Amino acid sequence: MEKIEDLQDVWDNGATAPATLTGNDIDQFKQNTNAVRVVARRWLYQGKLHQTPYHVRLLPDQSGLVHYENGDPRTRRLVVMNGDGTTRLTIGVPRVDANSRPEEGYLALPPSSARFGGIEWGCEGNDGYTDYLFDFDWNTGTLLRYAQPTRPW
């Protein structure tokens, strides 16, 4: 399986930087380049350059990327893209029991910094009733498991 390489942030002034920059490195980059904000993400896949205006996260197997539908967390849906930028699947707030109200829930971009219930690369969210850490199959969209946090986010 081909992997995505060289994920970069594209800034408002055209400058690029590795998407892995954090904190002080971002501040230093902005100071050095006069960049203000990220306007796109760019990557290499099968030797070709691809770009999206959405903030994306790289899947653990580097086969794809995940972002909020239309770049908007209020959609309550995550989109998984293939390395070539095509849509692989869309994931909505799951219904986990009779109390679930997906239309009132949310999903946060993975990965969560939370680790519980054996979920290592999870997605924080709420089914409209209760907070959960969700674990999806990023190739099929299937909800594999979910776990309740011991305290609210």
Short mmCIF file of C-alpha atoms in Angstrom, two decimals:
data_model
loop_
_atom_site.label_atom_id
_atom_site.label_comp_id
_atom_site.label_asym_id
_atom_site.label_seq_id
_atom_site.Cartn_x
_atom_site.Cartn_y
_atom_site.Cartn_z
CA MET A 1 0.00 0.00 0.00
CA GLU A 2 1.31 3.42 -0.99
CA LYS A 3 1.79 5.95 1.79
CA ILE A 4 1.27 9.68 2.01
CA GLU A 5 4.54 11.55 2.35
CA ASP A 6 5.64 15.06 3.28
CA LEU A 7 2.44 16.49 4.81
CA GLN A 8 2.88 20.26 4.90
CA ASP A 9 1.00 23.37 5.94
CA VAL A 10 0.56 26.01 3.25
CA TRP A 11 0.46 29.50 4.74
CA ASP A 12 -1.35 32.62 3.56
CA ASN A 13 1.84 34.06 2.05
CA GLY A 14 2.69 30.87 0.10
CA ALA A 15 5.30 29.64 2.56
CA THR A 16 5.21 25.96 3.49
CA ALA A 17 6.27 24.15 6.63
CA PRO A 18 6.03 20.59 7.92
CA ALA A 19 2.58 19.93 9.39
CA THR A 20 4.33 18.55 12.46
CA LEU A 21 5.54 21.95 13.71
CA THR A 22 4.30 22.77 17.20
CA GLY A 23 4.25 25.71 19.60
CA ASN A 24 7.53 27.61 19.56
CA ASP A 25 8.47 26.26 16.11
CA ILE A 26 5.27 27.71 14.63
CA ASP A 27 5.87 31.05 16.33
CA GLN A 28 9.43 31.13 14.99
CA PHE A 29 8.26 30.16 11.48
CA LYS A 30 5.63 32.92 11.48
CA GLN A 31 8.18 35.46 12.69
CA ASN A 32 10.73 34.43 10.04
CA THR A 33 8.28 34.35 7.12
CA ASN A 34 5.60 36.90 8.09
CA ALA A 35 2.99 34.18 7.62
CA VAL A 36 -0.24 34.62 9.58
CA ARG A 37 -2.41 31.53 9.09
CA VAL A 38 -2.54 28.13 7.42
CA VAL A 39 -4.75 28.11 4.32
CA ALA A 40 -4.21 24.56 3.04
CA ARG A 41 -2.51 21.22 3.58
CA ARG A 42 -0.31 19.68 0.89
CA TRP A 43 1.21 16.21 0.54
CA LEU A 44 2.87 13.80 -1.85
CA TYR A 45 1.17 10.58 -2.89
CA GLN A 46 2.50 8.28 -5.61
CA GLY A 47 4.92 11.01 -6.64
CA LYS A 48 2.16 13.58 -7.22
CA LEU A 49 1.42 16.69 -5.20
CA HIS A 50 -2.09 16.98 -3.70
CA GLN A 51 -3.66 19.80 -1.71
CA THR A 52 -6.84 20.53 0.22
CA PRO A 53 -8.08 23.68 1.95
CA TYR A 54 -9.13 21.61 4.95
CA HIS A 55 -7.16 20.95 8.10
CA VAL A 56 -6.44 17.23 7.81
CA ARG A 57 -4.92 14.60 10.05
CA LEU A 58 -2.85 11.77 8.67
CA LEU A 59 -4.19 8.28 9.39
CA PRO A 60 -1.85 6.04 11.41
CA ASP A 61 -1.13 3.80 8.39
CA GLN A 62 -0.46 6.91 6.24
CA SER A 63 -2.90 5.65 3.58
CA GLY A 64 -5.27 8.58 3.94
CA LEU A 65 -6.32 11.72 5.74
CA VAL A 66 -9.31 12.72 7.83
CA HIS A 67 -11.04 16.09 8.08
CA TYR A 68 -14.36 17.65 9.05
CA GLU A 69 -16.92 17.57 6.25
CA ASN A 70 -16.60 20.91 4.41
CA GLY A 71 -13.95 21.85 6.96
CA ASP A 72 -16.72 22.56 9.47
CA PRO A 73 -16.98 20.68 12.81
CA ARG A 74 -20.67 21.65 13.03
CA THR A 75 -21.48 19.13 10.27
CA ARG A 76 -20.99 16.33 12.83
CA ARG A 77 -19.29 14.28 10.12
CA LEU A 78 -15.73 13.26 9.36
CA VAL A 79 -14.49 12.59 5.84
CA VAL A 80 -11.70 10.11 5.18
CA MET A 81 -9.75 10.84 2.01
CA ASN A 82 -7.50 8.51 0.07
CA GLY A 83 -3.95 9.59 -0.63
CA ASP A 84 -4.99 10.97 -4.03
CA GLY A 85 -7.52 13.31 -2.41
CA THR A 86 -10.62 11.32 -3.36
CA THR A 87 -13.23 10.58 -0.71
CA ARG A 88 -12.95 7.12 0.83
CA LEU A 89 -15.90 7.43 3.22
CA THR A 90 -17.85 9.70 5.53
CA ILE A 91 -18.43 8.96 9.23
CA GLY A 92 -21.29 10.44 11.21
CA VAL A 93 -21.99 10.51 14.93
CA PRO A 94 -22.82 6.90 15.84
CA ARG A 95 -25.91 5.68 17.62
CA VAL A 96 -24.63 3.50 20.46
CA ASP A 97 -27.88 2.87 22.35
CA ALA A 98 -31.53 3.93 22.65
CA ASN A 99 -30.53 7.21 24.35
CA SER A 100 -28.30 8.31 21.46
CA ARG A 101 -29.27 11.47 19.58
CA PRO A 102 -26.65 11.72 16.80
CA GLU A 103 -28.17 14.94 15.47
CA GLU A 104 -27.14 16.56 18.79
CA GLY A 105 -23.73 14.89 19.11
CA TYR A 106 -20.32 15.68 17.71
CA LEU A 107 -17.06 14.11 16.59
CA ALA A 108 -13.64 15.67 17.10
CA LEU A 109 -10.75 15.09 14.74
CA PRO A 110 -8.63 12.13 15.75
CA PRO A 111 -6.34 11.34 17.35
CA SER A 112 -7.49 12.13 20.84
CA SER A 113 -4.89 12.60 23.52
CA ALA A 114 -7.17 10.46 25.71
CA ARG A 115 -6.28 6.79 26.00
CA PHE A 116 -8.73 4.46 27.69
CA GLY A 117 -10.78 1.38 26.93
CA GLY A 118 -7.84 0.06 24.89
CA ILE A 119 -8.41 2.74 22.23
CA GLU A 120 -5.09 4.14 21.00
CA TRP A 121 -6.07 6.32 17.99
CA GLY A 122 -9.54 7.37 18.97
CA CYS A 123 -11.95 10.12 18.19
CA GLU A 124 -13.48 12.09 21.06
CA GLY A 125 -17.16 12.70 20.68
CA ASN A 126 -20.65 12.63 22.04
CA ASP A 127 -23.60 10.60 20.77
CA GLY A 128 -25.99 13.39 21.78
CA TYR A 129 -26.36 11.89 25.25
CA THR A 130 -22.97 10.80 26.61
CA ASP A 131 -19.29 11.57 25.97
CA TYR A 132 -17.28 8.75 24.40
CA LEU A 133 -13.95 7.90 22.88
CA PHE A 134 -14.85 6.24 19.57
CA ASP A 135 -12.66 3.80 17.65
CA PHE A 136 -13.49 3.55 13.94
CA ASP A 137 -12.13 1.40 11.14
CA TRP A 138 -10.77 4.19 8.90
CA ASN A 139 -11.06 1.96 5.82
CA THR A 140 -14.73 1.05 6.20
CA GLY A 141 -16.16 3.60 8.65
CA THR A 142 -17.33 0.84 10.97
CA LEU A 143 -17.52 1.72 14.66
CA LEU A 144 -15.22 -0.86 16.22
CA ARG A 145 -15.69 0.07 19.87
CA TYR A 146 -16.32 2.95 22.19
CA ALA A 147 -15.55 3.77 25.79
CA GLN A 148 -16.87 6.32 28.26
CA PRO A 149 -14.33 8.61 29.90
CA THR A 150 -14.00 8.39 33.65
CA ARG A 151 -14.55 12.16 33.79
CA PRO A 152 -15.92 14.67 31.28
CA TRP A 153 -13.57 16.08 28.66
#
